[in-house]
Each structure stands twice: as structure tokens, then as C-alpha cells.
Coordinates of N, CA, C and O in Angstrom, one line a residue:
Q1 N 10.7 -2.5 -18.0 CA 10.7 -1.6 -16.9 C 9.5 -1.8 -16.0 O 8.4 -1.8 -16.4
V2 N 9.8 -1.9 -14.7 CA 8.7 -2.1 -13.7 C 8.1 -0.8 -13.3 O 8.8 0.2 -13.0
R3 N 6.7 -0.7 -13.4 CA 6.0 0.5 -13.0 C 4.9 0.1 -12.0 O 4.3 -1.0 -12.2
L4 N 4.7 0.9 -11.0 CA 3.6 0.7 -10.1 C 2.7 1.9 -10.1 O 3.2 3.1 -10.1
V5 N 1.4 1.7 -10.1 CA 0.4 2.8 -10.1 C -0.6 2.5 -9.1 O -1.2 1.4 -9.1
E6 N -0.9 3.4 -8.2 CA -1.9 3.3 -7.1 C -3.2 3.9 -7.6 O -3.3 4.8 -8.3
F7 N -4.3 3.3 -7.0 CA -5.7 3.7 -7.3 C -6.4 3.7 -6.0 O -6.1 2.8 -5.1
G8 N -7.5 4.5 -5.8 CA -8.4 4.3 -4.8 C -8.3 5.3 -3.6 O -9.2 5.2 -2.7
G9 N -7.4 6.2 -3.7 CA -7.4 7.2 -2.6 C -8.5 8.2 -2.7 O -9.3 8.1 -3.6
G10 N -8.7 9.0 -1.6 CA -9.8 9.9 -1.6 C -10.0 10.5 -0.3 O -9.2 10.3 0.7
L11 N -11.2 11.1 -0.1 CA -11.6 11.7 1.1 C -12.7 10.8 1.8 O -13.7 10.4 1.1
V12 N -12.6 10.5 3.0 CA -13.5 9.7 3.7 C -13.7 10.2 5.1 O -12.8 10.8 5.7
Q13 N -14.9 9.9 5.7 CA -15.1 10.4 7.1 C -14.6 9.4 8.1 O -14.3 8.2 7.8
L14 N -14.4 9.9 9.3 CA -14.0 9.1 10.4 C -14.8 7.8 10.5 O -16.1 7.9 10.5
G15 N -14.1 6.7 10.6 CA -14.8 5.4 10.7 C -15.2 4.8 9.4 O -15.6 3.6 9.4
G16 N -14.9 5.5 8.3 CA -15.2 4.9 7.0 C -14.1 4.0 6.5 O -13.2 3.6 7.2
S17 N -14.3 3.5 5.2 CA -13.5 2.6 4.6 C -13.0 3.0 3.2 O -13.7 3.8 2.6
L18 N -11.8 2.6 2.9 CA -11.3 2.7 1.5 C -10.6 1.5 1.1 O -10.0 0.8 2.0
R19 N -10.5 1.2 -0.2 CA -9.7 0.2 -0.7 C -8.7 0.7 -1.7 O -9.1 1.3 -2.7
L20 N -7.4 0.6 -1.4 CA -6.4 1.0 -2.4 C -6.0 -0.2 -3.2 O -5.9 -1.4 -2.7
S21 N -5.6 0.1 -4.4 CA -5.1 -0.9 -5.3 C -3.8 -0.4 -5.9 O -3.6 0.8 -6.1
C22 N -2.9 -1.4 -6.2 CA -1.6 -1.0 -6.9 C -1.4 -2.0 -8.0 O -1.2 -3.2 -7.7
A23 N -1.3 -1.5 -9.2 CA -1.1 -2.4 -10.3 C 0.3 -2.3 -10.8 O 0.9 -1.2 -10.9
R24 N 0.9 -3.5 -11.0 CA 2.3 -3.5 -11.5 C 2.3 -3.9 -13.0 O 1.6 -4.8 -13.5
S25 N 3.1 -3.2 -13.7 CA 3.4 -3.5 -15.1 C 4.9 -3.8 -15.2 O 5.7 -3.3 -14.4
G26 N 5.3 -4.5 -16.3 CA 6.7 -4.9 -16.4 C 6.9 -6.3 -15.8 O 6.1 -6.8 -15.0
I27 N 8.0 -6.9 -16.2 CA 8.2 -8.3 -15.8 C 9.3 -8.4 -14.8 O 10.3 -7.6 -14.8
I28 N 9.0 -9.2 -13.8 CA 10.1 -9.4 -12.7 C 10.2 -10.9 -12.6 O 9.3 -11.7 -12.9
Y29 N 11.4 -11.3 -12.1 CA 11.6 -12.8 -12.0 C 11.9 -13.1 -10.5 O 12.6 -12.3 -9.8
G30 N 11.5 -14.2 -10.1 CA 11.8 -14.6 -8.7 C 10.8 -14.1 -7.8 O 9.8 -13.4 -8.1
S31 N 11.1 -14.3 -6.5 CA 10.1 -13.9 -5.5 C 10.2 -12.4 -5.2 O 11.2 -11.8 -5.6
N32 N 9.2 -11.9 -4.7 CA 9.1 -10.4 -4.4 C 8.2 -10.2 -3.2 O 7.3 -11.0 -2.9
A33 N 8.3 -9.1 -2.6 CA 7.4 -8.6 -1.6 C 6.8 -7.3 -2.0 O 7.5 -6.4 -2.6
M34 N 5.6 -7.1 -1.8 CA 4.9 -5.9 -2.1 C 4.3 -5.3 -0.8 O 4.1 -6.0 0.2
G35 N 4.2 -4.0 -0.8 CA 3.7 -3.4 0.4 C 3.2 -2.0 0.2 O 3.2 -1.4 -0.9
W36 N 2.7 -1.5 1.3 CA 2.2 -0.1 1.4 C 2.9 0.7 2.4 O 3.1 0.1 3.5
Y37 N 3.3 1.9 2.1 CA 3.9 2.8 3.0 C 3.1 4.1 3.0 O 2.4 4.3 2.0
R38 N 3.2 4.9 4.0 CA 2.5 6.2 4.0 C 3.4 7.3 4.6 O 4.3 7.1 5.4
Q39 N 3.1 8.5 4.1 CA 3.8 9.7 4.6 C 2.8 10.8 4.8 O 2.2 11.3 3.9
A40 N 2.8 11.2 6.1 CA 1.9 12.3 6.5 C 2.8 13.6 6.4 O 4.0 13.6 6.5
P41 N 2.1 14.8 6.3 CA 2.9 16.0 6.2 C 3.8 16.2 7.4 O 3.4 16.0 8.5
G42 N 5.1 16.5 7.1 CA 6.0 16.7 8.2 C 6.6 15.5 8.8 O 7.3 15.6 9.8
K43 N 6.2 14.3 8.3 CA 6.7 13.1 8.9 C 7.4 12.2 7.9 O 7.3 12.5 6.7
E44 N 8.2 11.3 8.3 CA 8.9 10.4 7.4 C 7.9 9.3 6.9 O 6.9 9.0 7.5
R45 N 8.3 8.8 5.8 CA 7.5 7.7 5.2 C 7.7 6.4 6.1 O 8.9 6.1 6.5
G46 N 6.6 5.8 6.4 CA 6.7 4.6 7.2 C 5.9 3.4 6.7 O 5.0 3.6 5.9
L47 N 6.2 2.3 7.2 CA 5.5 1.0 6.8 C 4.1 1.0 7.3 O 3.7 1.4 8.4
V48 N 3.2 0.6 6.4 CA 1.8 0.2 6.7 C 1.7 -1.3 6.8 O 1.2 -1.8 7.8
A49 N 2.0 -1.9 5.6 CA 1.8 -3.4 5.6 C 2.6 -3.9 4.4 O 2.8 -3.2 3.4
T50 N 3.1 -5.2 4.5 CA 3.8 -5.8 3.4 C 3.2 -7.2 3.3 O 2.6 -7.8 4.2
I51 N 3.4 -7.8 2.1 CA 3.0 -9.2 1.8 C 4.0 -9.8 0.8 O 4.4 -9.2 -0.1
S52 N 4.4 -11.0 1.2 CA 5.3 -11.7 0.4 C 4.7 -12.4 -0.8 O 3.4 -12.5 -0.9
S53 N 5.5 -13.0 -1.7 CA 4.9 -13.8 -2.8 C 4.1 -14.9 -2.3 O 3.1 -15.2 -3.0
G54 N 4.4 -15.5 -1.2 CA 3.7 -16.6 -0.7 C 2.5 -16.2 0.2 O 1.8 -17.1 0.7
G55 N 2.3 -14.9 0.4 CA 1.2 -14.5 1.2 C 1.4 -14.1 2.6 O 0.5 -13.8 3.3
S56 N 2.7 -14.2 3.1 CA 2.9 -13.8 4.5 C 2.8 -12.3 4.6 O 3.3 -11.6 3.8
T57 N 2.2 -11.9 5.7 CA 1.9 -10.5 5.9 C 2.5 -9.9 7.1 O 2.8 -10.6 8.1
N58 N 2.7 -8.6 7.1 CA 3.3 -7.9 8.2 C 2.6 -6.5 8.3 O 2.4 -5.9 7.2
Y59 N 2.2 -6.1 9.5 CA 1.5 -4.8 9.6 C 2.2 -3.9 10.7 O 2.7 -4.4 11.7
A60 N 2.0 -2.6 10.4 CA 2.4 -1.7 11.5 C 1.4 -1.8 12.6 O 0.2 -2.1 12.4
D61 N 1.9 -1.6 13.9 CA 1.0 -1.8 15.0 C -0.2 -0.9 14.9 O -1.3 -1.2 15.4
S62 N -0.1 0.3 14.4 CA -1.1 1.3 14.3 C -2.3 0.9 13.4 O -3.4 1.5 13.5
V63 N -2.1 -0.1 12.5 CA -3.2 -0.5 11.6 C -3.6 -1.9 11.8 O -4.6 -2.3 11.2
K64 N -3.0 -2.6 12.7 CA -3.4 -4.0 12.9 C -4.9 -4.1 13.4 O -5.3 -3.3 14.2
G65 N -5.6 -5.0 12.8 CA -7.0 -5.2 13.1 C -7.9 -4.3 12.3 O -9.1 -4.4 12.3
R66 N -7.4 -3.3 11.6 CA -8.2 -2.3 10.8 C -7.9 -2.5 9.3 O -8.8 -2.3 8.5
F67 N -6.6 -2.7 9.0 CA -6.2 -2.8 7.6 C -5.9 -4.2 7.2 O -5.4 -5.0 8.0
T68 N -6.2 -4.6 5.9 CA -5.8 -5.9 5.4 C -5.1 -5.7 4.1 O -5.7 -5.1 3.2
I69 N -4.0 -6.3 3.9 CA -3.2 -6.3 2.7 C -3.5 -7.7 2.0 O -3.5 -8.7 2.7
S70 N -3.6 -7.7 0.7 CA -3.8 -8.9 -0.1 C -3.2 -8.7 -1.5 O -2.9 -7.5 -1.9
R71 N -3.0 -9.7 -2.2 CA -2.4 -9.6 -3.5 C -3.0 -10.6 -4.5 O -3.4 -11.7 -4.0
D72 N -3.0 -10.3 -5.7 CA -3.5 -11.2 -6.8 C -2.3 -11.3 -7.7 O -2.0 -10.4 -8.5
N73 N -1.6 -12.5 -7.7 CA -0.4 -12.6 -8.5 C -0.7 -12.8 -10.0 O 0.2 -12.6 -10.8
V74 N -2.0 -13.1 -10.3 CA -2.3 -13.3 -11.7 C -2.5 -11.9 -12.3 O -2.1 -11.6 -13.4
K75 N -3.2 -11.0 -11.5 CA -3.4 -9.6 -12.0 C -2.3 -8.7 -11.7 O -2.3 -7.5 -12.0
N76 N -1.2 -9.2 -11.0 CA -0.1 -8.3 -10.6 C -0.5 -7.1 -9.8 O -0.1 -6.0 -10.1
T77 N -1.4 -7.3 -8.9 CA -2.0 -6.2 -8.1 C -2.0 -6.5 -6.6 O -2.2 -7.7 -6.2
V78 N -1.7 -5.5 -5.9 CA -1.8 -5.6 -4.4 C -2.8 -4.6 -3.9 O -3.0 -3.6 -4.5
Y79 N -3.5 -5.0 -2.9 CA -4.7 -4.3 -2.4 C -4.4 -3.9 -0.9 O -3.7 -4.6 -0.2
L80 N -5.0 -2.8 -0.5 CA -5.0 -2.5 1.0 C -6.5 -2.1 1.3 O -6.9 -1.0 0.9
Q81 N -7.1 -3.0 2.1 CA -8.5 -2.7 2.6 C -8.3 -1.9 3.9 O -7.7 -2.5 4.8
M82 N -8.8 -0.7 4.0 CA -8.7 0.1 5.2 C -10.0 0.3 5.8 O -10.9 0.9 5.1
N83 N -10.3 -0.1 7.0 CA -11.5 0.0 7.7 C -11.3 0.9 9.0 O -10.2 1.0 9.4
S84 N -12.4 1.4 9.5 CA -12.3 2.1 10.8 C -11.3 3.2 10.7 O -10.4 3.4 11.6
L85 N -11.3 4.0 9.6 CA -10.3 5.0 9.4 C -10.3 6.1 10.4 O -11.4 6.5 10.8
K86 N -9.2 6.6 10.7 CA -9.0 7.7 11.7 C -8.3 8.9 11.0 O -7.6 8.7 10.0
P87 N -8.5 10.1 11.6 CA -7.8 11.2 11.0 C -6.3 11.0 10.9 O -5.6 11.5 10.0
E88 N -5.7 10.3 11.9 CA -4.3 10.1 11.8 C -3.8 9.1 10.7 O -2.6 8.9 10.5
D89 N -4.8 8.5 10.0 CA -4.4 7.7 8.8 C -4.2 8.6 7.6 O -3.8 8.1 6.5
T90 N -4.5 9.9 7.7 CA -4.4 10.8 6.6 C -2.9 10.9 6.2 O -2.0 11.1 7.0
A91 N -2.7 10.6 4.9 CA -1.3 10.6 4.4 C -1.3 10.3 2.9 O -2.4 10.0 2.3
V92 N -0.2 10.4 2.3 CA 0.0 9.9 0.9 C 0.4 8.4 1.1 O 1.4 8.2 1.8
Y93 N -0.3 7.6 0.4 CA 0.0 6.1 0.5 C 0.8 5.7 -0.8 O 0.4 6.0 -1.9
Y94 N 1.9 5.0 -0.5 CA 2.8 4.6 -1.6 C 2.8 3.1 -1.7 O 3.0 2.4 -0.7
C95 N 2.8 2.6 -2.9 CA 3.0 1.2 -3.2 C 4.4 0.9 -3.4 O 5.2 1.7 -4.0
N96 N 4.9 -0.3 -2.9 CA 6.3 -0.6 -3.0 C 6.4 -2.1 -3.4 O 5.6 -2.9 -3.0
L97 N 7.5 -2.3 -4.2 CA 7.8 -3.7 -4.6 C 9.3 -3.9 -4.4 O 10.1 -3.0 -4.8
V98 N 9.7 -5.0 -3.7 CA 11.1 -5.3 -3.5 C 11.3 -6.7 -4.1 O 10.6 -7.7 -3.8
T99 N 12.3 -6.8 -5.0 CA 12.7 -8.0 -5.6 C 14.2 -8.1 -5.6 O 14.8 -7.2 -6.3
G100 N 14.9 -9.0 -4.9 CA 16.3 -9.0 -4.9 C 16.8 -7.7 -4.3 O 16.3 -7.2 -3.3
P101 N 17.8 -7.1 -5.0 CA 18.4 -5.8 -4.5 C 17.6 -4.6 -5.0 O 18.0 -3.5 -4.7
Y102 N 16.5 -4.8 -5.7 CA 15.8 -3.7 -6.3 C 14.5 -3.3 -5.6 O 13.8 -4.2 -5.1
A103 N 14.2 -2.1 -5.5 CA 13.0 -1.6 -4.9 C 12.4 -0.6 -5.9 O 13.0 0.3 -6.5
F104 N 11.0 -0.7 -6.0 CA 10.3 0.2 -6.9 C 9.2 0.8 -6.1 O 8.6 0.2 -5.2
W105 N 8.8 2.1 -6.5 CA 7.8 2.8 -5.8 C 6.8 3.4 -6.8 O 7.1 3.7 -7.9
G106 N 5.5 3.4 -6.4 CA 4.5 4.1 -7.1 C 4.5 5.6 -6.8 O 5.2 6.0 -5.9
P107 N 3.8 6.4 -7.5 CA 3.8 7.9 -7.3 C 3.0 8.3 -6.1 O 3.1 9.4 -5.6
G108 N 2.2 7.4 -5.5 CA 1.4 7.7 -4.3 C 0.0 8.1 -4.6 O -0.3 8.7 -5.7
T109 N -0.9 7.9 -3.6 CA -2.2 8.4 -3.7 C -2.6 8.9 -2.3 O -2.3 8.4 -1.3
Q110 N -3.4 10.1 -2.4 CA -3.7 10.8 -1.1 C -4.9 10.1 -0.5 O -5.9 9.9 -1.1
V111 N -4.8 9.9 0.8 CA -6.0 9.5 1.6 C -6.2 10.5 2.7 O -5.2 10.8 3.4
T112 N -7.4 11.1 2.8 CA -7.7 12.1 3.8 C -8.9 11.6 4.6 O -9.9 11.3 4.0
V113 N -8.8 11.6 5.9 CA -9.8 11.2 6.8 C -10.3 12.4 7.5 O -9.5 13.0 8.3
S114 N -11.5 12.7 7.4 CA -12.1 13.9 8.1 C -12.8 13.5 9.3 O -13.4 12.4 9.4
S115 N -12.7 14.4 10.3 CA -13.4 14.1 11.6 C -14.7 14.9 11.7 O -15.4 14.7 12.6

């Protein structure tokens, strides 16, 4: 059974940085894409960034130049380095894995940016 667990959320001031990690347990076969999504209060969950097995990345326009997604395929972990954080980045951040027709989600981690 595939499980995802996020680490690294917390409270940070405007302009600060945080690094989120998402560890995967369980075996998957074939290629996969991992990513980060976020959901702010009263809003729908939306894409932050994704990364393929081969390392191709995709970012939401709102985080380009500030956030960096990376993955360690040996450690089965995906990271999100978040710099120059803004209050509008406040949300619950969810880790996601897609492989074939299957999608898996972590429970989420809260990120709060104070002004």
C-alpha cells in the first residue's frame, strides 16, 4: 500500500523560507509524477509544482522563481523549497503521487506566513 507523509510545515514570517518533504512508503512500478498542491481556507485545492520521474518540472505561475521542487528517487522523497514566502502562500500543502491511473495523497501540512 502506498502512503505519503509530509514534513516541514510551520509558521514563518513574510520573506522567509521553508522546506517541505514528502516521504513515500510502499512499492510502485513504472514511471510516476510527484507534486505539491495547496488549499487555502475557502478555496479549492490547486497545483503548486510537479516533477516527473525523469526530473521534468512544472510550476504554478504564482510560485515561479520562488519555489523549487526536487526529488530523490533513492529515498523515495520529494521536496519543496519555498523562498520569499508571502501571506498568500498560507495554506495546507498536500503531497501527491500519480502513477498510471492511480493517485495518492498525503494528509497535508500547514504552512502559515505572517505579515
